[in-house]
XYZ file of C-alpha atoms in Angstrom:
628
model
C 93.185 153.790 -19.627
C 96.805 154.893 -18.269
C 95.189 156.563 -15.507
C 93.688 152.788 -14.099
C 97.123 150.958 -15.680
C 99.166 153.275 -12.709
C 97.207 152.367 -10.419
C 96.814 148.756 -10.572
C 100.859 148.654 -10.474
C 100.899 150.522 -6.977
C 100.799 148.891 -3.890
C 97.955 150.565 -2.396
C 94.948 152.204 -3.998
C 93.836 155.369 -4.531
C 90.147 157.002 -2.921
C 87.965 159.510 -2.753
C 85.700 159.483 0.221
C 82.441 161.334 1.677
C 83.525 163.832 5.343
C 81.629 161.571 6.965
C 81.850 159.572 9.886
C 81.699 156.292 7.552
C 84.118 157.617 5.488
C 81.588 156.748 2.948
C 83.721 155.724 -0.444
C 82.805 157.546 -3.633
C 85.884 156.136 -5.766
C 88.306 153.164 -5.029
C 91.083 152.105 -7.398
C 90.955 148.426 -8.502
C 93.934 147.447 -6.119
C 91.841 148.094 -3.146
C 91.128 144.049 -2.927
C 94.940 143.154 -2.570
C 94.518 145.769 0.754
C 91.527 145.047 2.024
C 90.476 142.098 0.503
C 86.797 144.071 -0.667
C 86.286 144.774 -4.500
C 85.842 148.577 -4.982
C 81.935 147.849 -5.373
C 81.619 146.379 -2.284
C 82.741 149.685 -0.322
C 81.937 152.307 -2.617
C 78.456 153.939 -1.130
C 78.833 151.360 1.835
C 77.031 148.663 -0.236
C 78.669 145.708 1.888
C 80.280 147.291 4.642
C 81.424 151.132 5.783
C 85.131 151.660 4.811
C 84.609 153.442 8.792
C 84.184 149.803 9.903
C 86.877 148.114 8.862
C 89.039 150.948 10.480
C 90.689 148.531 13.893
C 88.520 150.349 16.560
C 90.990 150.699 18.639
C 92.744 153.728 15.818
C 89.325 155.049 14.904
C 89.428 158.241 17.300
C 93.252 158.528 15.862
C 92.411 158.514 11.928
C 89.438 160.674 12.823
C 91.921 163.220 14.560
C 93.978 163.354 12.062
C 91.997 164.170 9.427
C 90.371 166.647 11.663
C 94.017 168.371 12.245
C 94.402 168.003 8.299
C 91.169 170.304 7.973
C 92.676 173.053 10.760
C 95.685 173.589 8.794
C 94.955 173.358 5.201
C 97.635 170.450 4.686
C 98.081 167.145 4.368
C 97.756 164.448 6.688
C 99.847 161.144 7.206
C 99.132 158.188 9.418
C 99.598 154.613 10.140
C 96.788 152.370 11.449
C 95.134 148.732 11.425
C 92.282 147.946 9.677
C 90.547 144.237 9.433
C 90.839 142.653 6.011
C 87.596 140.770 4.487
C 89.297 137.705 5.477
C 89.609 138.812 8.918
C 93.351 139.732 9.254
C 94.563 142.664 10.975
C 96.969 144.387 8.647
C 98.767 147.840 9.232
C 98.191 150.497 6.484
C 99.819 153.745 5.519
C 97.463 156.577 4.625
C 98.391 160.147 3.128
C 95.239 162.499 2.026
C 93.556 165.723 2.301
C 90.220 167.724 2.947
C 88.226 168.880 -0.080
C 86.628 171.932 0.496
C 83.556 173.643 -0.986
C 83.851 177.539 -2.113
C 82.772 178.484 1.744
C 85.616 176.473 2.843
C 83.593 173.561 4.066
C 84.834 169.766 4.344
C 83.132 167.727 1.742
C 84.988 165.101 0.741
C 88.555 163.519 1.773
C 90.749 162.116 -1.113
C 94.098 160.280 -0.757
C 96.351 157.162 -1.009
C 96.154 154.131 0.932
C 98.988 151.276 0.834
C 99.564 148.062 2.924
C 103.168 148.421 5.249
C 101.962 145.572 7.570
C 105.262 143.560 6.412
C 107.078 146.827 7.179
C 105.881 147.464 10.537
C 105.987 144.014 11.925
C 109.525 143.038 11.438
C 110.010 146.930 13.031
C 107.970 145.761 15.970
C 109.831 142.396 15.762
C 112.878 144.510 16.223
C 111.815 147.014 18.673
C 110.155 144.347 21.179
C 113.272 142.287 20.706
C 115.307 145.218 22.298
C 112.768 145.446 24.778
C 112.266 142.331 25.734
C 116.545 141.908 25.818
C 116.921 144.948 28.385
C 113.573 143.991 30.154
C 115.774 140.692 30.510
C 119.002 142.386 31.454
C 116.837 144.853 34.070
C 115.609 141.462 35.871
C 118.709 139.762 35.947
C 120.295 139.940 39.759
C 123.825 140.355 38.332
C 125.841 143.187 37.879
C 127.095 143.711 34.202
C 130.239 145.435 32.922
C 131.450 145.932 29.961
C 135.525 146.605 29.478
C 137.879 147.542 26.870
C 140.991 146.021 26.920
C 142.510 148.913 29.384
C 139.601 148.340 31.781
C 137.402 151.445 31.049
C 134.077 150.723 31.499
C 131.880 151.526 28.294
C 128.671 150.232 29.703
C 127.382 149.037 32.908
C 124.471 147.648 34.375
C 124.281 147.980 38.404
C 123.323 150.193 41.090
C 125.697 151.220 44.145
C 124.178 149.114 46.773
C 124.595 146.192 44.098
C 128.596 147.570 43.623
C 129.231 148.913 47.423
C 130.815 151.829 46.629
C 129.766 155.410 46.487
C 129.940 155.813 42.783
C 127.031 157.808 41.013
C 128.186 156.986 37.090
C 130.556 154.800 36.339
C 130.715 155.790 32.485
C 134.357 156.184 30.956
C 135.379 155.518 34.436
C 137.950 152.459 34.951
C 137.061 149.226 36.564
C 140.694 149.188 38.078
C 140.062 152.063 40.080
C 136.916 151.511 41.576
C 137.530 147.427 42.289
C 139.000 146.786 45.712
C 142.817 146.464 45.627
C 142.582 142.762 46.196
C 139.930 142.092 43.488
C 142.144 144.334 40.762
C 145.178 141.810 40.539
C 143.236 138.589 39.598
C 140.682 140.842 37.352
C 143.300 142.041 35.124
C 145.115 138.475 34.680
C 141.583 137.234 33.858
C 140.494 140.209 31.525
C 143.826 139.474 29.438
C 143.965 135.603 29.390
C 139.873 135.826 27.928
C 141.089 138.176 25.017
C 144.188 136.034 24.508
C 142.237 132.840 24.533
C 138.903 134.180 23.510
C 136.892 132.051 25.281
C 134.999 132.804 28.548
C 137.076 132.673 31.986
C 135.215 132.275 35.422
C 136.499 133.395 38.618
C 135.378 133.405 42.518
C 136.417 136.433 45.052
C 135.423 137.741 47.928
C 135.104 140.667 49.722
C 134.402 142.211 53.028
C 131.422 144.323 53.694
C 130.487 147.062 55.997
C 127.140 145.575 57.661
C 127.154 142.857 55.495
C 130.270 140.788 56.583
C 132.087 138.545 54.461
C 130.365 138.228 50.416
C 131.054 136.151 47.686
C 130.496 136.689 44.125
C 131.265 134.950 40.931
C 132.731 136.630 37.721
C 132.274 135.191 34.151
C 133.848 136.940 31.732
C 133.735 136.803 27.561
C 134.820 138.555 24.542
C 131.925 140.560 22.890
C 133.863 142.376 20.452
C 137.250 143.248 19.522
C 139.436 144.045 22.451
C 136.185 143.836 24.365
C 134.577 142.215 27.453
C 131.438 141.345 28.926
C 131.615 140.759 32.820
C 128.788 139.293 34.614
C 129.112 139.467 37.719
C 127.170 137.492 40.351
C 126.764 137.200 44.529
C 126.726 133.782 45.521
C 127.034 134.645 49.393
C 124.129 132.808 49.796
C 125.273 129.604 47.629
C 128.548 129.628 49.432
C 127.285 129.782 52.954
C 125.202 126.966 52.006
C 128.496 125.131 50.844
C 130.578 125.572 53.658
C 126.898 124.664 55.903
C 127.111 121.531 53.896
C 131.235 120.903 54.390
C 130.143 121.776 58.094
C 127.748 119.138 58.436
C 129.347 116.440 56.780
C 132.440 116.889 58.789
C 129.822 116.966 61.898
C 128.341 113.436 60.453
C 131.964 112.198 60.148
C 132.886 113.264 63.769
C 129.352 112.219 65.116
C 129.880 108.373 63.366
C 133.417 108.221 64.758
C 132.459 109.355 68.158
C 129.121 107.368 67.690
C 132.005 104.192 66.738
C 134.027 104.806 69.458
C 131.246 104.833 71.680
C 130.016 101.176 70.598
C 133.454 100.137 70.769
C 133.761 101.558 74.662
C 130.234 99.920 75.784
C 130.465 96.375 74.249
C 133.856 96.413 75.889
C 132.496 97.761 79.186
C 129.220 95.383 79.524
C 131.324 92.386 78.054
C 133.357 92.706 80.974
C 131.383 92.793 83.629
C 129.633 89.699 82.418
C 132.567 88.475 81.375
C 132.971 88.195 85.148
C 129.546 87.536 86.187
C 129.520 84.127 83.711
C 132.981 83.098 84.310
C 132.306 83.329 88.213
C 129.189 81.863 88.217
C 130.566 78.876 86.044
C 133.226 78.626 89.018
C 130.509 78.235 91.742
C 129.185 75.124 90.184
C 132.954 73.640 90.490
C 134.465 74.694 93.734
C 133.673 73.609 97.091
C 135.405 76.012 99.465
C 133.158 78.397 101.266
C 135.551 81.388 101.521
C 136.500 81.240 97.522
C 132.458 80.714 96.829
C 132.142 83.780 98.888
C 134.847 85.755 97.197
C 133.090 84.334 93.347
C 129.374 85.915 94.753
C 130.890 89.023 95.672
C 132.868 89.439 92.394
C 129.760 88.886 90.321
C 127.405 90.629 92.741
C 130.165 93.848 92.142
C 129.994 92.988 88.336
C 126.662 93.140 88.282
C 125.671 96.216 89.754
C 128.336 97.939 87.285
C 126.543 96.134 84.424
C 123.585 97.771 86.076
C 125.024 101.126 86.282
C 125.726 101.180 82.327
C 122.334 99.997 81.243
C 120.634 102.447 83.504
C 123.334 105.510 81.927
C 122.638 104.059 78.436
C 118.572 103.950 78.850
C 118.000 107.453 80.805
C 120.676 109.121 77.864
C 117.841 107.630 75.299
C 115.294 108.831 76.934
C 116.553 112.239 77.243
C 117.127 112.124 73.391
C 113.867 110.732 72.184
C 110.955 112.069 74.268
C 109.932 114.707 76.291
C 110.553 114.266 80.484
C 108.566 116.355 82.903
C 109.738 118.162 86.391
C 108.493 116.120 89.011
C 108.902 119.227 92.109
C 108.762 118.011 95.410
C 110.371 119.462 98.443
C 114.336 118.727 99.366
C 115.947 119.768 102.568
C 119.122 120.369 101.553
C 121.118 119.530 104.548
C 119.743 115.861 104.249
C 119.777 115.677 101.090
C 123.506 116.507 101.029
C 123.962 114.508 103.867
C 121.958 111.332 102.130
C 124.477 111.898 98.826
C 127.589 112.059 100.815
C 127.166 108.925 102.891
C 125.632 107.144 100.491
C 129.272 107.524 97.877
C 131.112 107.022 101.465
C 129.383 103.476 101.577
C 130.738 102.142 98.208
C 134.064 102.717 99.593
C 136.430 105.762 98.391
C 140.241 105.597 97.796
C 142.540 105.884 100.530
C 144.450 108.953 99.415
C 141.451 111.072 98.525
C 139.408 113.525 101.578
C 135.805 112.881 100.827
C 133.814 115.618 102.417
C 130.525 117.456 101.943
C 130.183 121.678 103.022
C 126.521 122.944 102.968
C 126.602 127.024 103.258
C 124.957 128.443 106.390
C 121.983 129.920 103.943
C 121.457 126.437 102.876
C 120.532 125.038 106.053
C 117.907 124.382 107.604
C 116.753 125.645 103.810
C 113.747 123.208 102.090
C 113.572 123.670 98.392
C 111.332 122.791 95.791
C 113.370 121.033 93.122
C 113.343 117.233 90.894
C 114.687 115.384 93.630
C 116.134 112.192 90.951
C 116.832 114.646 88.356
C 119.395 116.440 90.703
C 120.342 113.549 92.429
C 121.183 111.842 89.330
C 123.839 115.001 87.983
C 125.517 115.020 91.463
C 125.893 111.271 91.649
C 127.462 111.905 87.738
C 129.753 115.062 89.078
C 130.816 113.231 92.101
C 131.386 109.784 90.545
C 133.441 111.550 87.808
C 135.574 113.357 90.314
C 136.460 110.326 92.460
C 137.291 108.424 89.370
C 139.706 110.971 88.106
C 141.211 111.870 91.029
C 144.162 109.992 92.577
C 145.007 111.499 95.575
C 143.749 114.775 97.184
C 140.380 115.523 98.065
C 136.880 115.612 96.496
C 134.152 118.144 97.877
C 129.978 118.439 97.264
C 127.935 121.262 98.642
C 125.038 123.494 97.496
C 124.992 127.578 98.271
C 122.409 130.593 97.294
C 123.439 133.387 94.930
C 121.362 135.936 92.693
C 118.092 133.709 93.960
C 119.607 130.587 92.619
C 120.413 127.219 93.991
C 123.906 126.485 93.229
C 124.958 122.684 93.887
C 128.922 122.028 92.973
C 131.563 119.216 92.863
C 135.270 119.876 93.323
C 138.402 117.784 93.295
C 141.714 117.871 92.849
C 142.149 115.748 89.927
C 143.403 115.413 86.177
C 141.538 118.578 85.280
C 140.132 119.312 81.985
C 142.452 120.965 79.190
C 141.163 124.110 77.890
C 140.630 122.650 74.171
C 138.247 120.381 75.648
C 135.572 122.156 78.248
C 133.206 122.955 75.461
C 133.011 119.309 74.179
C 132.965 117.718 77.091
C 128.991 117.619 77.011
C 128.972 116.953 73.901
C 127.640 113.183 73.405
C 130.198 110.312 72.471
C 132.717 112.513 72.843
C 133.903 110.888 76.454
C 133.602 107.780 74.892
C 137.252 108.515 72.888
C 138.849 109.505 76.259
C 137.406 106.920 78.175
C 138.380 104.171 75.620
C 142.161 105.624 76.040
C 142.208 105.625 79.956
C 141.770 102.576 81.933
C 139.010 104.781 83.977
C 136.181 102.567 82.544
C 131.979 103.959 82.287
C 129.814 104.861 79.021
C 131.778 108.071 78.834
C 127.449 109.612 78.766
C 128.085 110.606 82.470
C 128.575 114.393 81.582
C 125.975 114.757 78.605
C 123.108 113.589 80.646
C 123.988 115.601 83.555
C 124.237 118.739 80.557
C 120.430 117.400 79.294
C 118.934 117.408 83.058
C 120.118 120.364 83.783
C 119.105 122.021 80.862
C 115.317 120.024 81.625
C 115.356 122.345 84.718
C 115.980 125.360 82.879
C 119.544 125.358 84.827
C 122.865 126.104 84.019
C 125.956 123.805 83.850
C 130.082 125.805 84.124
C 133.455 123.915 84.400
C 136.058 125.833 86.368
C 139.221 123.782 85.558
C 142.929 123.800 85.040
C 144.491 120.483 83.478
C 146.758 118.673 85.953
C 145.153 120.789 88.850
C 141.406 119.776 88.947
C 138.172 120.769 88.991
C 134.732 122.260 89.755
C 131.637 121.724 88.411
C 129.054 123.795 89.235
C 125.333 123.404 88.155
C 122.141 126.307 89.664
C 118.822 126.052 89.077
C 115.883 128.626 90.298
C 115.788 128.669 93.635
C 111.864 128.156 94.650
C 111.693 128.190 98.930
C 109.268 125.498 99.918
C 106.427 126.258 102.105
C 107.072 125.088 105.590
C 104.346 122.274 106.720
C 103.574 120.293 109.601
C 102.790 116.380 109.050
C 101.543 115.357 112.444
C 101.959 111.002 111.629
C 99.186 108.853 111.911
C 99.165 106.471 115.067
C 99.530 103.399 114.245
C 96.785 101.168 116.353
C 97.101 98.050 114.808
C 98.585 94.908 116.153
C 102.241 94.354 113.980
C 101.848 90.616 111.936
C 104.317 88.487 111.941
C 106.136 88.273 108.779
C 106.170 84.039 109.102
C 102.799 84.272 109.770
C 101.745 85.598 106.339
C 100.331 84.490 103.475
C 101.880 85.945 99.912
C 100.897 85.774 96.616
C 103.471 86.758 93.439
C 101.588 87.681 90.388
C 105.069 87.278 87.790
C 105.360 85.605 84.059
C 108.964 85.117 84.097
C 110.140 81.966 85.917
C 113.488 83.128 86.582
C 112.426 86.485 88.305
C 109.276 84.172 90.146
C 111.973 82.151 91.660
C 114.259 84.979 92.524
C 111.649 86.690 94.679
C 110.586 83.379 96.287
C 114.006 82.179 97.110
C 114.310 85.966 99.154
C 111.044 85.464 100.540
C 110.597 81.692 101.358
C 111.899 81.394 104.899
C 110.388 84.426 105.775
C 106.446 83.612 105.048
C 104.104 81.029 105.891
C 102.897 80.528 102.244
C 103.616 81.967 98.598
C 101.426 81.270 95.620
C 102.338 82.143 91.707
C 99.631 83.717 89.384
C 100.934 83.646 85.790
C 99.423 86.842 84.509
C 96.861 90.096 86.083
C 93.760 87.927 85.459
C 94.945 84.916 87.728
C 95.980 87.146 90.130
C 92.564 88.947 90.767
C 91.415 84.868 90.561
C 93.690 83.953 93.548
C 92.937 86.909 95.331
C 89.118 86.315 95.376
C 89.289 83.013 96.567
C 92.207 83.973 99.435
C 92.821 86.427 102.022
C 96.611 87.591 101.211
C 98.566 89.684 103.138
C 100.930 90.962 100.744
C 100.471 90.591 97.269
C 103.955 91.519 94.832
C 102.668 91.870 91.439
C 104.792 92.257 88.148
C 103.486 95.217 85.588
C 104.312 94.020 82.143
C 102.331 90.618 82.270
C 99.911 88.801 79.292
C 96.608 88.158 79.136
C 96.511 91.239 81.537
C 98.730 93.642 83.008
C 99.704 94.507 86.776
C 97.999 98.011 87.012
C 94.574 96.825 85.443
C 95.050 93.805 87.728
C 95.661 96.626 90.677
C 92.428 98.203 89.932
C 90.367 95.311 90.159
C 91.885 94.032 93.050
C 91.506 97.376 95.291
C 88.097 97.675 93.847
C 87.488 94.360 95.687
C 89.832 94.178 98.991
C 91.256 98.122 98.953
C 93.153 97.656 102.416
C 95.533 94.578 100.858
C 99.232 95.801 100.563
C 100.443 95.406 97.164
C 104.241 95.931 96.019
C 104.552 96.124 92.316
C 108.362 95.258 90.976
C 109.075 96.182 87.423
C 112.064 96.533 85.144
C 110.326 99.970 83.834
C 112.486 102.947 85.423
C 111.140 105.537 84.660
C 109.203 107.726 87.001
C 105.972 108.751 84.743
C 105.521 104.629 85.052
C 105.839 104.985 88.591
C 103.035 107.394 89.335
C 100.903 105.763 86.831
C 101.233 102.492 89.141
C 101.010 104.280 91.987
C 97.380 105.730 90.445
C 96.047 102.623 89.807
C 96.337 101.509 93.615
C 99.733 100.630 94.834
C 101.425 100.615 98.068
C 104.918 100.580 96.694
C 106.897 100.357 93.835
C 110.849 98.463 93.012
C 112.366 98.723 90.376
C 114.072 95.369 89.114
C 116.943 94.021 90.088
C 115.358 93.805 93.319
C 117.887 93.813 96.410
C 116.830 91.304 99.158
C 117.169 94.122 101.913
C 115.155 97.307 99.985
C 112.378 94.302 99.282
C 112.524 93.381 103.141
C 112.353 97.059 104.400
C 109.070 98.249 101.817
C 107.384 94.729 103.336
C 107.905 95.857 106.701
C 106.951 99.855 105.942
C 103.697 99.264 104.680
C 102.613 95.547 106.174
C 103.468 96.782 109.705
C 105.333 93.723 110.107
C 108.787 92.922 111.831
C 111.524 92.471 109.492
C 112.861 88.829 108.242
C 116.402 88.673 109.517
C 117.135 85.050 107.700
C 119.196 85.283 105.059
């Protein structure tokens, strides 16, 4: 009939419903399938399922609501909710009915429209979590956002103050020009006309000083959004920048550090190709002349040479050490009066120019004062200071002493020499750098002299100052903790036995290297009755079983077996034989690891003829070999 023609050509259907809480259908209009996807039979009287049921469970309480606000007021009621199609879709309905009442005004029966909006209300959603999801996106961002017109007044903003710096509250209808620092406003306006002239988006760096914050950076990109309108997004890259100019830093540092590090190769294979320059040359000489006085003159040259050779080897070795592993402070005590005296005379043996006054001053506190202190780690900065000073300084004088202040130790070198200029005392430590000097002078050394005094002192937990004025001279002036030894008193040991005479004995030299084996026994030859060789550690215990040595001089780094295992055994065996180790290993944790395993004494390679001859006598209780 007309009645069912309408309502097959609406959208929805039309029902009539029990006040239930199934919302048991009584009458559905044919056009309920293209809804729900049920024929009307299926629903009506709940045959296949409860209209209730297909109600999304999560709007059930709000239909039922609703209706129930519907029955308060005698009117009608409208909502929107999900319900779950036959096919298992959720799709969003629209629903417009009313209570049916009986004559007592009693709910019976609820009878309305139902049509499907789920197209509707998903490209709404679509377009409401869109704009969500675009300031949710704006909210996160880290920049601050302006938008201009083409005066500069600000028609929409995004920030906060502590983002802006400025005391601000609202910055609506307000203009940019006034609130940007005056040396921001100038390049702002040339960049918010040339993007509207060019329309296309202009970027631009400034930077400002903060209160509490220093200098900032920050990044503006700005692009036409509309007619004779910008968008400026502004962002701080403080953090970006200072890790620019870190990088720019260290590469210039790398560039300095590999032309320092090149000038420093360049300075030490001139420096050691000299001195063997000399030593080869001279030695080549020997083998040709005849005269005694010029052979003497060609040993002494190369005997000069060498220990300068020596001295650079030792400067370049201890400056890797101090940059590759960790040394330890060896305390021991120091009477500083000696030890001052010991320094001094032994710089005034190696000779010291004519013109200069080489003296030492010790403060009255100092005295009679024993310390507790690295006796080579200091004795290695002086000999630096006061080798530096004498080298630099032509005429004049050149003064080492120690002093007490504020419970420190202060030792100090002063001269009267080229000085250091001021653009220059707080490199000077730096390493390489002396090399570049030194290769310009005709003064001569690594040019690591003043770095590894810096790194010893600083081992010490010490501090290192220059007092200096160019042309005038200096002082250098290093203090470390002063700890007071405790006085003791050594009574010596009498010494009951019978001295040996050095011909007399019997020697054996436990040493791999042929050259160095030959060395010792050319030194030793005239002085000894007899001198066997052991090849290695394990010969040497071999040799020792089957003879009673008096001296034995054994090498460390050896095959098959090394000189302290070889020490072990042997004292194991014969503990009262005097051994002497000689090593080309310097340093002094090798040392007392020798010295653990059972050794009487310990030299350190190249071996001078009269330290060797003094140790033999010290601990053999022998008189000393005057042949030479």
């Amino acid at each position: 009939d007309m009645i069912s023609r309408l309502f097959s050509n609406l959208p929805g259907f039309a029902y009539r419903c029990k006040y239930d809480e199934n919302w048991t259908m009584q009458f559905m209009s044919d056009s309920c399938k293209m809804t729900t996807g049920y024929l009307p039979e299926e629903l009506i009287n709940n045959k296949l399922i409860a209209y209730g049921n297909i109600i999304h469970e999560d709007d059930r309480d709000n239909v039922s609501q609703a209706i129930a606000d519907s029955l308060k007021s005698h009117d009608h009621f409208e909502i929107e909710y999900r319900i779950i199609t036959k096919e298992g879709e959720i799709r969003w309905v629209w629903e417009r009915g009313i209570c049916i009442r009986t004559n007592s005004k009693d709910p019976i029966a609820v009878e309305g429209y139902i049509t499907d909006i789920h197209q509707h209300k998903t490209s709404q959603f679509q377009k409401i979590e869109s704009d969500q999801r675009y300031h949710y996106l704006v909210d996160l961002s880290p920049d601050i956002i302006f938008v201009l017109d083409s005066n500069g007044k600000i028609i929409d903003y995004k920030s906060d103050k502590s983002d802006l710096y400025y005391q601000e509250s609202d910055l609506s209808n307000k203009n940019i020009f006034e609130i940007l620092p005056s040396e921001v406003v100038k390049s702002t306006k040339i960049y918010l006309e040339k993007t509207l002239k060019t329309h296309s988006m202009q970027i631009f760096n400034y930077s400002l000083d903060i209160s509490g914050k220093g200098t900032c950076y920050f990044e503006a990109r700005m692009v036409e959004s509309a007619p004779k309108e910008v968008t400026v997004i502004i962002r701080d890259i403080t953090i970006q920048r200072m890790m620019e100019l870190d990088l720019i830093k260290a590469k210039d540092q790398a560039e300095e550090s590999n032309r320092l590090k090149s000038a420093f190769l360049a300075n030490m294979s001139h420096e050691i190709r000299t001195p063997m320059n000399a030593i080869m040359g001279f030695s080549n000489l020997l083998l040709r002349k005849s005269d005694e006085q010029e052979r003497s003159k060609y040993v002494k040259l190369i005997t000069k040479s060498s220990e300068y050779l020596l001295h650079l080897i030792n400067d370049v070795l201890l400056y890797s050490r101090l940059q590759s592993e960790e040394i330890p402070i060896k305390l021991s005590v120091i009477e500083l009066d000696v030890f001052i005296q010991n320094l001094y005379d032994t710089f005034k043996m190696t000779g010291i120019k004519e013109n200069i006054n080489f003296y030492k001053w010790i403060s009255s506190d100092c005295k009679k004062l024993s310390i507790m202190g690295d006796h080579e780690k200091i004795w290695e900065i002086l000999t630096i200071l006061t080798s530096n000073a004498l080298k630099y300084t032509e005429s004049g004088e050149v003064k080492i002493g120690c002093k007490t202040k504020n419970n420190r130790i202060h030792f100090y070198v002063e001269d009267t020499g080229i000085g250091v200029p001021d653009n220059e005392k707080n490199k000077i430590y730096d390493r390489f750098y002396r090399a570049v000097n030194v290769q310009s002078t005709n003064t001569g050394g690594s040019g690591l002299g003043l770095s590894i005094a810096k790194e010893l002192v600083d081992l010490m937990k010490g501090d290192i100052e220059v007092w200096s004025t160019e042309g005038k001279g200096s002082c250098f002036n290093f203090s470390i903790p002063l700890i007071v030894a405790e006085s003791e008193s050594i009574e010596a040991p009498l010494n009951t036995e019978m001295p040996l005479k050095m011909k007399d004995m019997i020697v054996l030299i436990a040493e791999d290297d042929a050259y160095n084996y030959m060395y010792l026994y050319e030194l030793m030859k005239d002085c000894v009755a007899r001198i066997d060789h052991a090849l290695n550690g394990q010969e040497a215990i071999i040799f020792e079983s089957k003879n009673h040595y008096d001296l034995i001089l054994m090498d460390i780094k050896m095959p098959i077996m090394n000189g302290n295992e070889a020490i072990k055994q042997i004292k194991v065996g014969n503990p009262d034989v005097p051994i002497i180790v000689q090593t080309a290993y310097a340093q002094s944790e090798e040392k007392e690891e020798t010295m653990k395993a059972g050794a009487d004494a310990y030299l350190v390679k190249p071996i001078d003829q009269n330290e060797l001859k003094k140790v033999i006598s010290s601990i053999c209780h022998v008189d000393s070999c005057n042949n030479d």
